[in-house]
Amino acid sequence: MSSTALTDRRHTAPTQGGQVTLAVAEKTLVAEGVCRLRLVDPAGQRVPDWTPGAHIDLGLPHGLTRQYSLCGDRWDPFAFEIAVLREPAGSGGSAFVHDRLGVGDHVQVGGPRNNFRLVPAEHYLFVAGGIGITPLLPMLEQASRLDTPWTLLYGGRRRASMAFLDRLAVWGDRVLVRPQDTHGLLDLAGVVAGRPPGTKVYCCGPGPLLSAVEEVCTDLPAGHLRTERFSAKEQPRPARTTPYEVELARSGRVLEVPPTVSVLDALGEAGVTVLASCRQGVCGTCETAVLAGDPDHRDSLLDDDERRSGATFFPCVSRSVSDRLVLDL
């Protein structure tokens, strides 16, 4: 089904429980171990709007839900596009997409949500590692539309495994493609040191790359480095080893939460439903407002300023420092 055949549609695909049912319209291999899916509404209706950096939840059989960054044309109102890396050591989600999901099949899609927004800057430095190129592609296109200067440093194990090189070629020497087998590790220190004034750095990729970028960007002003993780970073031990209370402001209920139980699980046991997906503090689905108390932030999403404000937290992984947290639930 092509988008050109759907231009007379004016309605957005209906949702059920925050999800839409979409069909696989295209499935193509875009690099070794990486396939691209184009998802459309079976009735030809619009999909929800999104912004660069957004991701969706892809519901798969056997209860698996995985998050994938949107990497298509954000101005196409009739399709989502994602790219899925085959992960042999994973829990089966990527293998199902690669081996069993086909054109015409239906999937449940939640979102989109955006924890990795592109904010205004005088110049951008984008750093991608492997499949981490996906959320950055719409950012490159948005920055280009706004005539904001940018540079992309793109690394991977080898060129054949690096997706969307053909799509990136139109930007010429603004894109630095550096496969590890021919160039070694990325020269992060050199690229960051050579950035123009006012540059904001956006990075997505595997954990070691993000840690390396964070290390070379320690002198950047607050808010000038933004990262997106596909898996949770290692966290220290919880701040407290004793139970604490969680008050639900809308009902006045007070729950006692053991230190070894997540707030999300405690809420579930009490019959309080909070929409959640990854349960690792990386997708942002369960974000909850904190009205009082001091959260023990254990997510991989909030920046330092957001943590200090204590205005929100992610109950799937976060706990409490104070004796009581008051939540907007």
mmCIF file of C-alpha atoms in Angstrom:
data_model
loop_
_atom_site.group_PDB
_atom_site.id
_atom_site.type_symbol
_atom_site.label_atom_id
_atom_site.label_comp_id
_atom_site.label_asym_id
_atom_site.label_seq_id
_atom_site.Cartn_x
_atom_site.Cartn_y
_atom_site.Cartn_z
ATOM 1 C CA MET A 1 0.000 0.000 0.000
ATOM 2 C CA SER A 2 1.588 3.269 -1.033
ATOM 3 C CA SER A 3 1.195 6.589 0.714
ATOM 4 C CA THR A 4 0.274 8.281 -2.566
ATOM 5 C CA ALA A 5 -2.900 6.212 -2.660
ATOM 6 C CA LEU A 6 -3.911 7.488 0.762
ATOM 7 C CA THR A 7 -3.590 11.240 0.418
ATOM 8 C CA ASP A 8 -7.340 11.808 0.602
ATOM 9 C CA ARG A 9 -7.604 10.289 4.093
ATOM 10 C CA ARG A 10 -8.089 12.773 6.920
ATOM 11 C CA HIS A 11 -8.494 10.664 10.033
ATOM 12 C CA THR A 12 -5.928 9.140 12.347
ATOM 13 C CA ALA A 13 -5.871 5.396 12.959
ATOM 14 C CA PRO A 14 -8.079 4.495 15.955
ATOM 15 C CA THR A 15 -6.370 3.553 19.211
ATOM 16 C CA GLN A 16 -7.211 0.871 21.730
ATOM 17 C CA GLY A 17 -5.568 1.126 25.135
ATOM 18 C CA GLY A 18 -3.049 3.602 23.757
ATOM 19 C CA GLN A 19 -2.164 1.323 20.831
ATOM 20 C CA VAL A 20 -2.930 1.200 17.136
ATOM 21 C CA THR A 21 -3.013 -1.833 14.873
ATOM 22 C CA LEU A 22 -0.714 -1.326 11.899
ATOM 23 C CA ALA A 23 0.274 -3.519 8.974
ATOM 24 C CA VAL A 24 3.726 -4.204 7.589
ATOM 25 C CA ALA A 25 3.703 -2.540 4.159
ATOM 26 C CA GLU A 26 7.401 -2.998 3.339
ATOM 27 C CA LYS A 27 10.265 -5.027 4.742
ATOM 28 C CA THR A 28 13.761 -4.511 3.331
ATOM 29 C CA LEU A 29 17.316 -5.346 4.379
ATOM 30 C CA VAL A 30 19.287 -2.106 4.777
ATOM 31 C CA ALA A 31 22.556 -3.586 6.115
ATOM 32 C CA GLU A 32 23.895 -6.897 7.378
ATOM 33 C CA GLY A 33 21.556 -7.910 10.188
ATOM 34 C CA VAL A 34 19.349 -4.797 9.909
ATOM 35 C CA CYS A 35 15.885 -4.764 8.358
ATOM 36 C CA ARG A 36 13.642 -1.758 7.792
ATOM 37 C CA LEU A 37 9.881 -1.973 8.363
ATOM 38 C CA ARG A 38 7.322 0.437 6.971
ATOM 39 C CA LEU A 39 4.121 0.280 9.028
ATOM 40 C CA VAL A 40 0.782 1.663 7.826
ATOM 41 C CA ASP A 41 -2.825 1.639 8.951
ATOM 42 C CA PRO A 42 -4.699 -1.236 7.220
ATOM 43 C CA ALA A 43 -7.576 1.135 6.362
ATOM 44 C CA GLY A 44 -5.271 3.824 5.012
ATOM 45 C CA GLN A 45 -5.780 6.264 7.864
ATOM 46 C CA ARG A 46 -3.120 8.586 9.265
ATOM 47 C CA VAL A 47 -0.692 7.428 11.919
ATOM 48 C CA PRO A 48 -0.074 9.609 14.995
ATOM 49 C CA ASP A 49 2.236 12.590 14.534
ATOM 50 C CA TRP A 50 5.781 12.427 15.875
ATOM 51 C CA THR A 51 8.948 14.477 16.198
ATOM 52 C CA PRO A 52 12.646 13.634 15.623
ATOM 53 C CA GLY A 53 13.996 11.392 18.382
ATOM 54 C CA ALA A 54 10.663 9.639 19.003
ATOM 55 C CA HIS A 55 10.216 5.896 19.385
ATOM 56 C CA ILE A 56 7.311 3.449 19.321
ATOM 57 C CA ASP A 57 6.491 0.286 21.252
ATOM 58 C CA LEU A 58 6.196 -2.691 18.922
ATOM 59 C CA GLY A 59 3.977 -5.433 20.342
ATOM 60 C CA LEU A 60 5.059 -8.914 19.299
ATOM 61 C CA PRO A 61 3.636 -12.392 20.008
ATOM 62 C CA HIS A 62 4.195 -14.100 23.372
ATOM 63 C CA GLY A 63 3.846 -10.762 25.172
ATOM 64 C CA LEU A 64 7.099 -9.259 23.922
ATOM 65 C CA THR A 65 7.195 -5.479 23.577
ATOM 66 C CA ARG A 66 10.227 -3.726 22.178
ATOM 67 C CA GLN A 67 11.024 -0.055 21.618
ATOM 68 C CA TYR A 68 12.294 1.125 18.224
ATOM 69 C CA SER A 69 13.249 4.634 17.132
ATOM 70 C CA LEU A 70 11.318 6.148 14.253
ATOM 71 C CA CYS A 71 13.701 6.714 11.356
ATOM 72 C CA GLY A 72 11.448 7.571 8.403
ATOM 73 C CA ASP A 73 10.077 10.812 7.043
ATOM 74 C CA ARG A 74 8.308 12.626 9.874
ATOM 75 C CA TRP A 75 6.301 14.572 7.283
ATOM 76 C CA ASP A 76 4.773 11.369 5.896
ATOM 77 C CA PRO A 77 1.450 11.211 7.769
ATOM 78 C CA PHE A 78 0.604 7.663 6.717
ATOM 79 C CA ALA A 79 3.546 5.530 7.860
ATOM 80 C CA PHE A 80 6.005 4.777 10.616
ATOM 81 C CA GLU A 81 9.425 3.412 9.685
ATOM 82 C CA ILE A 82 11.748 1.562 12.040
ATOM 83 C CA ALA A 83 14.943 -0.449 11.638
ATOM 84 C CA VAL A 84 15.548 -3.609 13.644
ATOM 85 C CA LEU A 85 18.966 -5.046 14.403
ATOM 86 C CA ARG A 86 19.111 -8.825 14.727
ATOM 87 C CA GLU A 87 20.423 -9.580 18.210
ATOM 88 C CA PRO A 88 21.448 -13.252 18.496
ATOM 89 C CA ALA A 89 21.830 -12.949 22.270
ATOM 90 C CA GLY A 90 18.468 -11.217 22.715
ATOM 91 C CA SER A 91 15.192 -12.607 24.023
ATOM 92 C CA GLY A 92 13.684 -13.354 20.623
ATOM 93 C CA GLY A 93 12.038 -10.101 19.581
ATOM 94 C CA SER A 94 14.490 -9.167 16.835
ATOM 95 C CA ALA A 95 14.666 -12.757 15.605
ATOM 96 C CA PHE A 96 10.878 -12.807 15.245
ATOM 97 C CA VAL A 97 10.934 -9.556 13.259
ATOM 98 C CA HIS A 98 13.683 -10.814 10.944
ATOM 99 C CA ASP A 99 12.509 -14.396 10.463
ATOM 100 C CA ARG A 100 8.736 -14.461 10.856
ATOM 101 C CA LEU A 101 7.195 -11.025 10.476
ATOM 102 C CA GLY A 102 6.198 -10.427 6.867
ATOM 103 C CA VAL A 103 4.483 -7.926 4.596
ATOM 104 C CA GLY A 104 0.769 -7.873 5.359
ATOM 105 C CA ASP A 105 1.156 -8.987 8.971
ATOM 106 C CA HIS A 106 -0.443 -6.862 11.673
ATOM 107 C CA VAL A 107 1.314 -5.569 14.795
ATOM 108 C CA GLN A 108 0.274 -3.553 17.824
ATOM 109 C CA VAL A 109 2.036 -0.223 18.116
ATOM 110 C CA GLY A 110 2.115 2.072 21.151
ATOM 111 C CA GLY A 111 3.247 5.672 21.228
ATOM 112 C CA PRO A 112 5.014 7.486 19.760
ATOM 113 C CA ARG A 113 6.887 8.984 22.722
ATOM 114 C CA ASN A 114 9.941 11.204 22.720
ATOM 115 C CA ASN A 115 12.605 11.273 25.442
ATOM 116 C CA PHE A 116 15.324 12.442 23.025
ATOM 117 C CA ARG A 117 14.023 15.706 21.604
ATOM 118 C CA LEU A 118 16.008 17.882 19.265
ATOM 119 C CA VAL A 119 16.322 21.325 20.851
ATOM 120 C CA PRO A 120 17.549 24.509 19.137
ATOM 121 C CA ALA A 121 21.316 24.967 18.805
ATOM 122 C CA GLU A 122 23.838 27.014 16.845
ATOM 123 C CA HIS A 123 25.471 23.790 15.634
ATOM 124 C CA TYR A 124 24.923 20.066 16.177
ATOM 125 C CA LEU A 125 27.390 17.226 16.542
ATOM 126 C CA PHE A 126 25.647 13.871 16.073
ATOM 127 C CA VAL A 127 27.436 10.677 17.101
ATOM 128 C CA ALA A 128 25.980 7.296 16.120
ATOM 129 C CA GLY A 129 27.160 3.798 16.848
ATOM 130 C CA GLY A 130 25.625 0.992 14.787
ATOM 131 C CA ILE A 131 21.830 0.897 14.980
ATOM 132 C CA GLY A 132 22.057 4.126 16.993
ATOM 133 C CA ILE A 133 21.844 5.929 13.658
ATOM 134 C CA THR A 134 18.059 5.443 13.612
ATOM 135 C CA PRO A 135 16.857 8.265 15.905
ATOM 136 C CA LEU A 136 19.460 10.623 14.454
ATOM 137 C CA LEU A 137 18.299 10.366 10.836
ATOM 138 C CA PRO A 138 15.164 12.525 11.315
ATOM 139 C CA MET A 139 17.279 14.950 13.355
ATOM 140 C CA LEU A 140 19.710 15.413 10.465
ATOM 141 C CA GLU A 141 16.813 16.122 8.150
ATOM 142 C CA GLN A 142 15.205 18.536 10.596
ATOM 143 C CA ALA A 143 18.478 20.419 11.171
ATOM 144 C CA SER A 144 18.957 20.637 7.412
ATOM 145 C CA ARG A 145 15.445 22.050 6.952
ATOM 146 C CA LEU A 146 16.289 24.713 9.543
ATOM 147 C CA ASP A 147 19.667 25.468 7.913
ATOM 148 C CA THR A 148 21.441 24.672 11.188
ATOM 149 C CA PRO A 149 25.030 23.469 10.619
ATOM 150 C CA TRP A 150 25.729 19.930 11.746
ATOM 151 C CA THR A 151 28.254 17.103 11.584
ATOM 152 C CA LEU A 152 27.638 13.367 11.967
ATOM 153 C CA LEU A 153 30.267 10.925 13.227
ATOM 154 C CA TYR A 154 28.996 7.417 12.421
ATOM 155 C CA GLY A 155 30.795 4.294 13.583
ATOM 156 C CA GLY A 156 30.135 0.576 13.211
ATOM 157 C CA ARG A 157 31.953 -2.722 13.257
ATOM 158 C CA ARG A 158 32.286 -2.772 9.481
ATOM 159 C CA ARG A 159 30.803 -0.821 6.599
ATOM 160 C CA ALA A 160 28.498 -3.619 5.485
ATOM 161 C CA SER A 161 26.792 -3.617 8.887
ATOM 162 C CA MET A 162 26.143 0.135 8.906
ATOM 163 C CA ALA A 163 22.580 0.965 7.848
ATOM 164 C CA PHE A 164 21.357 3.862 5.689
ATOM 165 C CA LEU A 165 24.706 4.828 4.170
ATOM 166 C CA ASP A 166 22.941 5.519 0.867
ATOM 167 C CA ARG A 167 20.528 7.896 2.594
ATOM 168 C CA LEU A 168 23.423 9.702 4.277
ATOM 169 C CA ALA A 169 25.476 10.085 1.103
ATOM 170 C CA VAL A 170 23.503 13.148 -0.010
ATOM 171 C CA TRP A 171 25.122 15.196 2.766
ATOM 172 C CA GLY A 172 28.676 14.638 1.569
ATOM 173 C CA ASP A 173 31.515 15.460 3.943
ATOM 174 C CA ARG A 174 29.184 16.503 6.755
ATOM 175 C CA VAL A 175 28.933 12.744 7.394
ATOM 176 C CA LEU A 176 32.066 11.022 8.733
ATOM 177 C CA VAL A 177 31.657 7.251 8.256
ATOM 178 C CA ARG A 178 34.208 5.373 10.361
ATOM 179 C CA PRO A 179 33.918 1.552 10.341
ATOM 180 C CA GLN A 180 35.985 0.071 13.151
ATOM 181 C CA ASP A 181 37.646 -2.589 10.980
ATOM 182 C CA THR A 182 39.242 0.102 8.788
ATOM 183 C CA HIS A 183 39.467 3.176 11.052
ATOM 184 C CA GLY A 184 39.674 1.798 14.589
ATOM 185 C CA LEU A 185 37.763 3.395 17.459
ATOM 186 C CA LEU A 186 36.036 6.719 16.898
ATOM 187 C CA ASP A 187 38.138 9.814 17.591
ATOM 188 C CA LEU A 188 35.604 11.236 20.005
ATOM 189 C CA ALA A 189 38.031 13.529 21.807
ATOM 190 C CA GLY A 190 39.229 15.079 18.559
ATOM 191 C CA VAL A 191 35.772 15.645 17.126
ATOM 192 C CA VAL A 192 34.396 17.086 20.364
ATOM 193 C CA ALA A 193 37.435 19.322 20.811
ATOM 194 C CA GLY A 194 36.988 20.668 17.271
ATOM 195 C CA ARG A 195 33.315 21.546 17.665
ATOM 196 C CA PRO A 196 32.238 25.150 16.942
ATOM 197 C CA PRO A 197 30.968 27.311 19.822
ATOM 198 C CA GLY A 198 27.340 26.687 20.742
ATOM 199 C CA THR A 199 27.410 23.030 19.600
ATOM 200 C CA LYS A 200 25.005 20.566 21.169
ATOM 201 C CA VAL A 201 25.976 16.913 21.053
ATOM 202 C CA TYR A 202 23.481 14.113 20.409
ATOM 203 C CA CYS A 203 24.635 10.517 20.748
ATOM 204 C CA CYS A 204 22.938 7.141 20.386
ATOM 205 C CA GLY A 205 24.522 3.703 20.327
ATOM 206 C CA PRO A 206 25.846 0.920 22.558
ATOM 207 C CA GLY A 207 26.647 1.545 26.210
ATOM 208 C CA PRO A 208 30.460 1.762 25.863
ATOM 209 C CA LEU A 209 30.120 4.464 23.194
ATOM 210 C CA LEU A 210 27.750 6.510 25.341
ATOM 211 C CA SER A 211 30.087 6.231 28.320
ATOM 212 C CA ALA A 212 33.030 7.351 26.185
ATOM 213 C CA VAL A 213 31.083 10.330 24.842
ATOM 214 C CA GLU A 214 30.007 11.321 28.346
ATOM 215 C CA GLU A 215 33.650 11.203 29.458
ATOM 216 C CA VAL A 216 34.904 13.535 26.709
ATOM 217 C CA CYS A 217 31.949 15.889 27.153
ATOM 218 C CA THR A 218 32.304 16.497 30.895
ATOM 219 C CA ASP A 219 33.238 20.148 30.292
ATOM 220 C CA LEU A 220 30.190 20.912 28.159
ATOM 221 C CA PRO A 221 27.566 23.221 29.698
ATOM 222 C CA ALA A 222 24.517 21.543 31.202
ATOM 223 C CA GLY A 223 22.070 20.413 28.528
ATOM 224 C CA HIS A 224 24.631 20.405 25.712
ATOM 225 C CA LEU A 225 24.961 16.599 25.669
ATOM 226 C CA ARG A 226 21.913 14.430 25.022
ATOM 227 C CA THR A 227 22.111 10.644 24.838
ATOM 228 C CA GLU A 228 19.674 7.845 24.086
ATOM 229 C CA ARG A 229 20.199 4.334 25.401
ATOM 230 C CA PHE A 230 18.770 1.100 24.049
ATOM 231 C CA SER A 231 19.550 -0.680 27.335
ATOM 232 C CA ALA A 232 19.760 0.501 30.918
ATOM 233 C CA LYS A 233 23.066 1.676 32.300
ATOM 234 C CA GLU A 234 24.436 0.110 35.454
ATOM 235 C CA GLN A 235 23.049 1.711 38.601
ATOM 236 C CA PRO A 236 24.465 1.918 42.150
ATOM 237 C CA ARG A 237 22.765 0.176 45.042
ATOM 238 C CA PRO A 238 19.410 1.660 46.133
ATOM 239 C CA ALA A 239 19.706 4.664 48.407
ATOM 240 C CA ARG A 240 17.881 3.003 51.300
ATOM 241 C CA THR A 241 17.530 -0.511 52.674
ATOM 242 C CA THR A 242 14.369 0.082 54.707
ATOM 243 C CA PRO A 243 10.704 0.297 53.608
ATOM 244 C CA TYR A 244 9.161 3.621 52.645
ATOM 245 C CA GLU A 245 5.660 4.906 51.955
ATOM 246 C CA VAL A 246 4.089 5.908 48.659
ATOM 247 C CA GLU A 247 1.041 8.148 48.913
ATOM 248 C CA LEU A 248 -1.402 8.309 46.003
ATOM 249 C CA ALA A 249 -2.521 11.935 46.053
ATOM 250 C CA ARG A 250 -5.762 11.488 44.119
ATOM 251 C CA SER A 251 -7.176 8.833 46.453
ATOM 252 C CA GLY A 252 -5.186 9.414 49.641
ATOM 253 C CA ARG A 253 -4.102 5.754 49.762
ATOM 254 C CA VAL A 254 -0.745 5.043 51.332
ATOM 255 C CA LEU A 255 1.293 1.974 50.358
ATOM 256 C CA GLU A 256 4.305 0.588 52.189
ATOM 257 C CA VAL A 257 6.993 -0.425 49.683
ATOM 258 C CA PRO A 258 9.791 -2.840 50.656
ATOM 259 C CA PRO A 259 13.258 -1.746 49.454
ATOM 260 C CA THR A 260 13.554 -4.771 47.157
ATOM 261 C CA VAL A 261 10.247 -4.121 45.342
ATOM 262 C CA SER A 262 9.824 -1.555 42.578
ATOM 263 C CA VAL A 263 7.200 1.132 43.035
ATOM 264 C CA LEU A 264 5.566 -0.079 39.820
ATOM 265 C CA ASP A 265 5.184 -3.611 41.183
ATOM 266 C CA ALA A 266 3.869 -2.299 44.507
ATOM 267 C CA LEU A 267 1.284 -0.234 42.667
ATOM 268 C CA GLY A 268 0.281 -3.236 40.579
ATOM 269 C CA GLU A 269 -0.162 -5.422 43.654
ATOM 270 C CA ALA A 270 -2.432 -2.726 45.096
ATOM 271 C CA GLY A 271 -4.562 -2.717 41.953
ATOM 272 C CA VAL A 272 -3.248 0.605 40.627
ATOM 273 C CA THR A 273 -2.508 0.441 36.904
ATOM 274 C CA VAL A 274 0.364 2.470 35.473
ATOM 275 C CA LEU A 275 1.150 1.987 31.792
ATOM 276 C CA ALA A 276 4.631 0.487 31.455
ATOM 277 C CA SER A 277 6.712 -1.200 28.789
ATOM 278 C CA CYS A 278 10.470 -1.757 29.110
ATOM 279 C CA ARG A 279 10.633 -1.973 32.926
ATOM 280 C CA GLN A 280 14.287 -0.911 32.679
ATOM 281 C CA GLY A 281 13.973 2.863 32.895
ATOM 282 C CA VAL A 282 14.820 3.482 29.249
ATOM 283 C CA CYS A 283 11.522 3.915 27.368
ATOM 284 C CA GLY A 284 9.743 6.548 29.465
ATOM 285 C CA THR A 285 6.312 4.915 29.306
ATOM 286 C CA CYS A 286 5.687 4.871 33.071
ATOM 287 C CA GLU A 287 6.819 8.436 33.833
ATOM 288 C CA THR A 288 4.922 9.672 36.895
ATOM 289 C CA ALA A 289 4.757 13.101 38.516
ATOM 290 C CA VAL A 290 6.175 13.401 42.055
ATOM 291 C CA LEU A 291 4.322 15.944 44.221
ATOM 292 C CA ALA A 292 6.441 15.573 47.359
ATOM 293 C CA GLY A 293 9.389 13.563 48.600
ATOM 294 C CA ASP A 294 12.863 12.777 47.302
ATOM 295 C CA PRO A 295 13.024 10.092 44.586
ATOM 296 C CA ASP A 296 15.966 7.732 44.223
ATOM 297 C CA HIS A 297 16.348 8.062 40.453
ATOM 298 C CA ARG A 298 17.555 4.835 38.846
ATOM 299 C CA ASP A 299 16.524 5.433 35.244
ATOM 300 C CA SER A 300 18.644 6.049 32.127
ATOM 301 C CA LEU A 301 16.558 8.975 30.871
ATOM 302 C CA LEU A 302 16.587 12.046 33.117
ATOM 303 C CA ASP A 303 19.439 14.533 32.995
ATOM 304 C CA ASP A 304 21.069 15.970 36.128
ATOM 305 C CA ASP A 305 18.789 19.012 36.274
ATOM 306 C CA GLU A 306 15.678 16.867 35.927
ATOM 307 C CA ARG A 307 16.895 14.559 38.687
ATOM 308 C CA ARG A 308 17.603 17.474 41.011
ATOM 309 C CA SER A 309 14.132 18.912 40.417
ATOM 310 C CA GLY A 310 12.496 15.679 41.641
ATOM 311 C CA ALA A 311 9.332 16.572 39.712
ATOM 312 C CA THR A 312 9.025 13.223 37.958
ATOM 313 C CA PHE A 313 10.373 9.678 38.150
ATOM 314 C CA PHE A 314 10.029 6.243 36.601
ATOM 315 C CA PRO A 315 8.457 3.773 39.061
ATOM 316 C CA CYS A 316 9.595 0.712 37.108
ATOM 317 C CA VAL A 317 13.145 1.136 38.459
ATOM 318 C CA SER A 318 13.280 4.148 40.764
ATOM 319 C CA ARG A 319 12.792 4.084 44.524
ATOM 320 C CA SER A 320 12.694 6.675 47.329
ATOM 321 C CA VAL A 321 15.298 8.429 49.426
ATOM 322 C CA SER A 322 12.731 10.001 51.751
ATOM 323 C CA ASP A 323 10.370 8.173 54.086
ATOM 324 C CA ARG A 324 7.420 9.044 51.845
ATOM 325 C CA LEU A 325 6.832 9.850 48.177
ATOM 326 C CA VAL A 326 3.624 11.553 47.120
ATOM 327 C CA LEU A 327 2.672 10.681 43.543
ATOM 328 C CA ASP A 328 0.126 12.242 41.196
ATOM 329 C CA LEU A 329 -1.896 9.033 41.031
#
